[in-house]
Short mmCIF file of C-alpha atoms in Angstrom, two decimals:
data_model
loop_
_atom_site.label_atom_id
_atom_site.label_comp_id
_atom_site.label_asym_id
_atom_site.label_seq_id
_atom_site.Cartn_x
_atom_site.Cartn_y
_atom_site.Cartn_z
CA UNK A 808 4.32 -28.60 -7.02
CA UNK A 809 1.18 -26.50 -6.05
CA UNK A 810 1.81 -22.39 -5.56
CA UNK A 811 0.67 -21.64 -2.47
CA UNK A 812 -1.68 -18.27 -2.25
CA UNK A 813 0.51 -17.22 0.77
CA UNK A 814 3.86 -18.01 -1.30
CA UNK A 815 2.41 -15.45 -3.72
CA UNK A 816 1.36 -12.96 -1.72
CA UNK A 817 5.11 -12.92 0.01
CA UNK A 818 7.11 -12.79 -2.71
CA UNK A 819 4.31 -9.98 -3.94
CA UNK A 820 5.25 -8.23 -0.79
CA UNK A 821 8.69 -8.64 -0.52
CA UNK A 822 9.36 -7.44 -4.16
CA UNK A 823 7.31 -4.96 -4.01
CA UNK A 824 9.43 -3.40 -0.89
CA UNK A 825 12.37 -4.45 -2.82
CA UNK A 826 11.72 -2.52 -5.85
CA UNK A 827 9.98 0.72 -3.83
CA UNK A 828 13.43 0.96 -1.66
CA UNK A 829 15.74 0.77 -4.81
CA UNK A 830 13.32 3.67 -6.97
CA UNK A 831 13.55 5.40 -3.52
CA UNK A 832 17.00 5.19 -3.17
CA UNK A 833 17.76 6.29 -7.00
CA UNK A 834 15.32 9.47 -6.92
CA UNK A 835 16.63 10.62 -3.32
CA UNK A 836 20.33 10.17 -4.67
CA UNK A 837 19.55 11.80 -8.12
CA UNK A 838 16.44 14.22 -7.42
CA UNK A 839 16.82 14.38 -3.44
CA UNK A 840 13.07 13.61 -3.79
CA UNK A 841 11.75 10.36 -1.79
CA UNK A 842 9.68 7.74 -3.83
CA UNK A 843 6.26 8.85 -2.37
CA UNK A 844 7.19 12.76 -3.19
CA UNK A 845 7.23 11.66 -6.32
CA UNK A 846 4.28 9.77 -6.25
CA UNK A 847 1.97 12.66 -4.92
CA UNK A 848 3.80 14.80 -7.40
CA UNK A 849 2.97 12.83 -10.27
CA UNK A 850 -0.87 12.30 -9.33
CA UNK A 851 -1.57 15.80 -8.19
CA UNK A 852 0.45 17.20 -12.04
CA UNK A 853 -1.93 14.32 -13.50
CA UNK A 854 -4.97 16.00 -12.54
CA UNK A 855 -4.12 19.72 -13.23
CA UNK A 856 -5.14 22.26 -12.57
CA UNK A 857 -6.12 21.27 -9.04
CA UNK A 858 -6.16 17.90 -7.03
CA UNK A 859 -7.99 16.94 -3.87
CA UNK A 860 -5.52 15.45 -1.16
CA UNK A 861 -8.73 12.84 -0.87
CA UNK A 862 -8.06 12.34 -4.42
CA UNK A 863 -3.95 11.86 -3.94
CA UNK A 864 -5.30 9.74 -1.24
CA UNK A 865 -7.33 7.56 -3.42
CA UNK A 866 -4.63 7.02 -6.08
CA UNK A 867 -2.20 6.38 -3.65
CA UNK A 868 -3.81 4.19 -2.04
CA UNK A 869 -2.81 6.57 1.01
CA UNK A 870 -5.20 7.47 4.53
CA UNK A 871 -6.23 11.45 4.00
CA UNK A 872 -3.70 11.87 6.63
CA UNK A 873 -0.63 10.38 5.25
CA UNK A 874 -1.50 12.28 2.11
CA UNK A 875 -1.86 15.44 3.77
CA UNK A 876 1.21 14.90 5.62
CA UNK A 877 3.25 14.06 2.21
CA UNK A 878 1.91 17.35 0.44
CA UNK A 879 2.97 19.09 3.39
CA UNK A 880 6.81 17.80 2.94
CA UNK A 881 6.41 18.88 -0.50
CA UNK A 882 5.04 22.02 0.10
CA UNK A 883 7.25 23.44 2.75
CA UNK A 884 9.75 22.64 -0.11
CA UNK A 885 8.16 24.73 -2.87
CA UNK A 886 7.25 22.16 -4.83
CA UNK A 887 3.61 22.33 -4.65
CA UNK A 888 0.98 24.94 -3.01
CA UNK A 889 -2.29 23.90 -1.19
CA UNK A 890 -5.14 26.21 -0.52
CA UNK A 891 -8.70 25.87 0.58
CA UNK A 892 -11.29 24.32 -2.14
CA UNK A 893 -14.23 27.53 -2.68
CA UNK A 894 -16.41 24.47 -2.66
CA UNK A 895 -16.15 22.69 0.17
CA UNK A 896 -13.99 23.98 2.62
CA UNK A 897 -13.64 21.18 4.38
CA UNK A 898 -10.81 19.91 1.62
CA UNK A 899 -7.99 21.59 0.26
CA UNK A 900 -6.81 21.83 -2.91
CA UNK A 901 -2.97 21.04 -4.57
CA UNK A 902 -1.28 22.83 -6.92
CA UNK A 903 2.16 21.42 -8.61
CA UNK A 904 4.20 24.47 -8.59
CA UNK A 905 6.89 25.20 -11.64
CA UNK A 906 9.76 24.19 -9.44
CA UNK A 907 7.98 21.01 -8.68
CA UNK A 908 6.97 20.37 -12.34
CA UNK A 909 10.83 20.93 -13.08
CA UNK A 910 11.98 18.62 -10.37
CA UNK A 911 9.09 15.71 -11.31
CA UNK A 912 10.30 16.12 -15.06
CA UNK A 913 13.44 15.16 -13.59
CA UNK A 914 12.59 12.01 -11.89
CA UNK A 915 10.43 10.84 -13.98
CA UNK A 916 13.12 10.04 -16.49
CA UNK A 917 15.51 8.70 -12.80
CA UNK A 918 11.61 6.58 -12.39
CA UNK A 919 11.38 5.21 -15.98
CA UNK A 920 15.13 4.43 -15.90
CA UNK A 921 14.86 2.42 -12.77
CA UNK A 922 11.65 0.87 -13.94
CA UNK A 923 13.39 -0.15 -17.13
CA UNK A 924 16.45 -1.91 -15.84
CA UNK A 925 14.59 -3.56 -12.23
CA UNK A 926 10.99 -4.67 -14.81
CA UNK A 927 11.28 -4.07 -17.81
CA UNK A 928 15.04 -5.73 -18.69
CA UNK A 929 14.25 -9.18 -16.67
CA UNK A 930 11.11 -9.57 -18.54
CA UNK A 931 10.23 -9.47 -22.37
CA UNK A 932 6.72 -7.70 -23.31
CA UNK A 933 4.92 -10.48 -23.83
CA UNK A 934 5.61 -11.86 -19.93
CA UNK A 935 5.24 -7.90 -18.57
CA UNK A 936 1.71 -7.85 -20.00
CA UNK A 937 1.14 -10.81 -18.48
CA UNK A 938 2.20 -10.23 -15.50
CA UNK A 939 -0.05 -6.95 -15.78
CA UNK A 940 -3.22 -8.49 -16.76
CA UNK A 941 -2.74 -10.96 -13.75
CA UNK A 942 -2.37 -8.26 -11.66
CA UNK A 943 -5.36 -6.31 -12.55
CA UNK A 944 -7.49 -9.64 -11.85
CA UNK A 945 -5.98 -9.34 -8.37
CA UNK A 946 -6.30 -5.72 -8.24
CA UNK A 947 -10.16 -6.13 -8.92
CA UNK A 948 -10.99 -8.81 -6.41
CA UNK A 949 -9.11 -6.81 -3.69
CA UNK A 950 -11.03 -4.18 -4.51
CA UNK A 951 -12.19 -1.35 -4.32
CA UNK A 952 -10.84 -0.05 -8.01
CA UNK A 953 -10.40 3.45 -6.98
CA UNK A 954 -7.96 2.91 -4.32
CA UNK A 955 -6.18 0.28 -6.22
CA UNK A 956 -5.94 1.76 -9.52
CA UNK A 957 -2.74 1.40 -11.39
CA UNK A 958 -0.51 4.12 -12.00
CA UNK A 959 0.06 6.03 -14.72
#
């Protein structure tokens, strides 16, 4: 029997949703933080002292808008801080604040938990790394890298 490239690509889609709603649904219910809060959490702490919403944007592979909107969320919760680059002050700058690095600290052990018993329990290392190096030949001819770039 032949895979199909459109087979893949739906059951790439579908458990991808699959496993973003059931993170979600553990970090809200745990942390009361959503699965992209986290994820603009952990990318603007990963490039401390100060990130570029272009730059969450990137990582995310987010538009500038739906980044800006996310930080928003976070910051009207106190979890991070934005303020207007000296450089170019057309951009703004994000700044994880010490509530926010308490609650990502938080889900990131709810995040490697879920990750753990939805990946990493199904499959045995040798198939996970596998299954990564196939898709980072997929990643790369979607391109471009930047936007794409795995997490972590």
């Amino acid at each position: 029997m032949t895979t199909r490239p459109h087979q893949v690509f739906e059951d790439l889609a579908r458990l991808g949703a699959l496993l973003s709603q059931d993170i979600d649904t553990r970090l809200r219910e745990e942390c009361g933080l959503s699965l992209n809060g986290f994820r603009v959490l952990q990318t603007a702490s990963g490039r401390a002292p100060f990130c570029r919403v272009q730059e969450i944007a990137d990582a995310l592979a987010l538009s500038v808008g739906g980044a800006s909107q996310a930080v928003d969320r976070l910051e009207r919760r106190g979890l991070c801080v934005r303020r207007s680059n000296p450089r170019d002050r057309r951009s703004s700058l994000v700044d994880v604040t010490p509530a926010g690095h308490g609650l990502l600290d938080d889900a990131t052990l709810v995040y490697a938990d879920a990750l753990d018993a939805l990946v990493g329990t199904p499959l045995a290392e040798p198939e996970l790394g596998e299954l990564a190096r196939l898709l980072g030949v997929l990643r790369v001819s979607v391109g471009p890298e930047s936007r794409l770039a795995p997490a972590g």
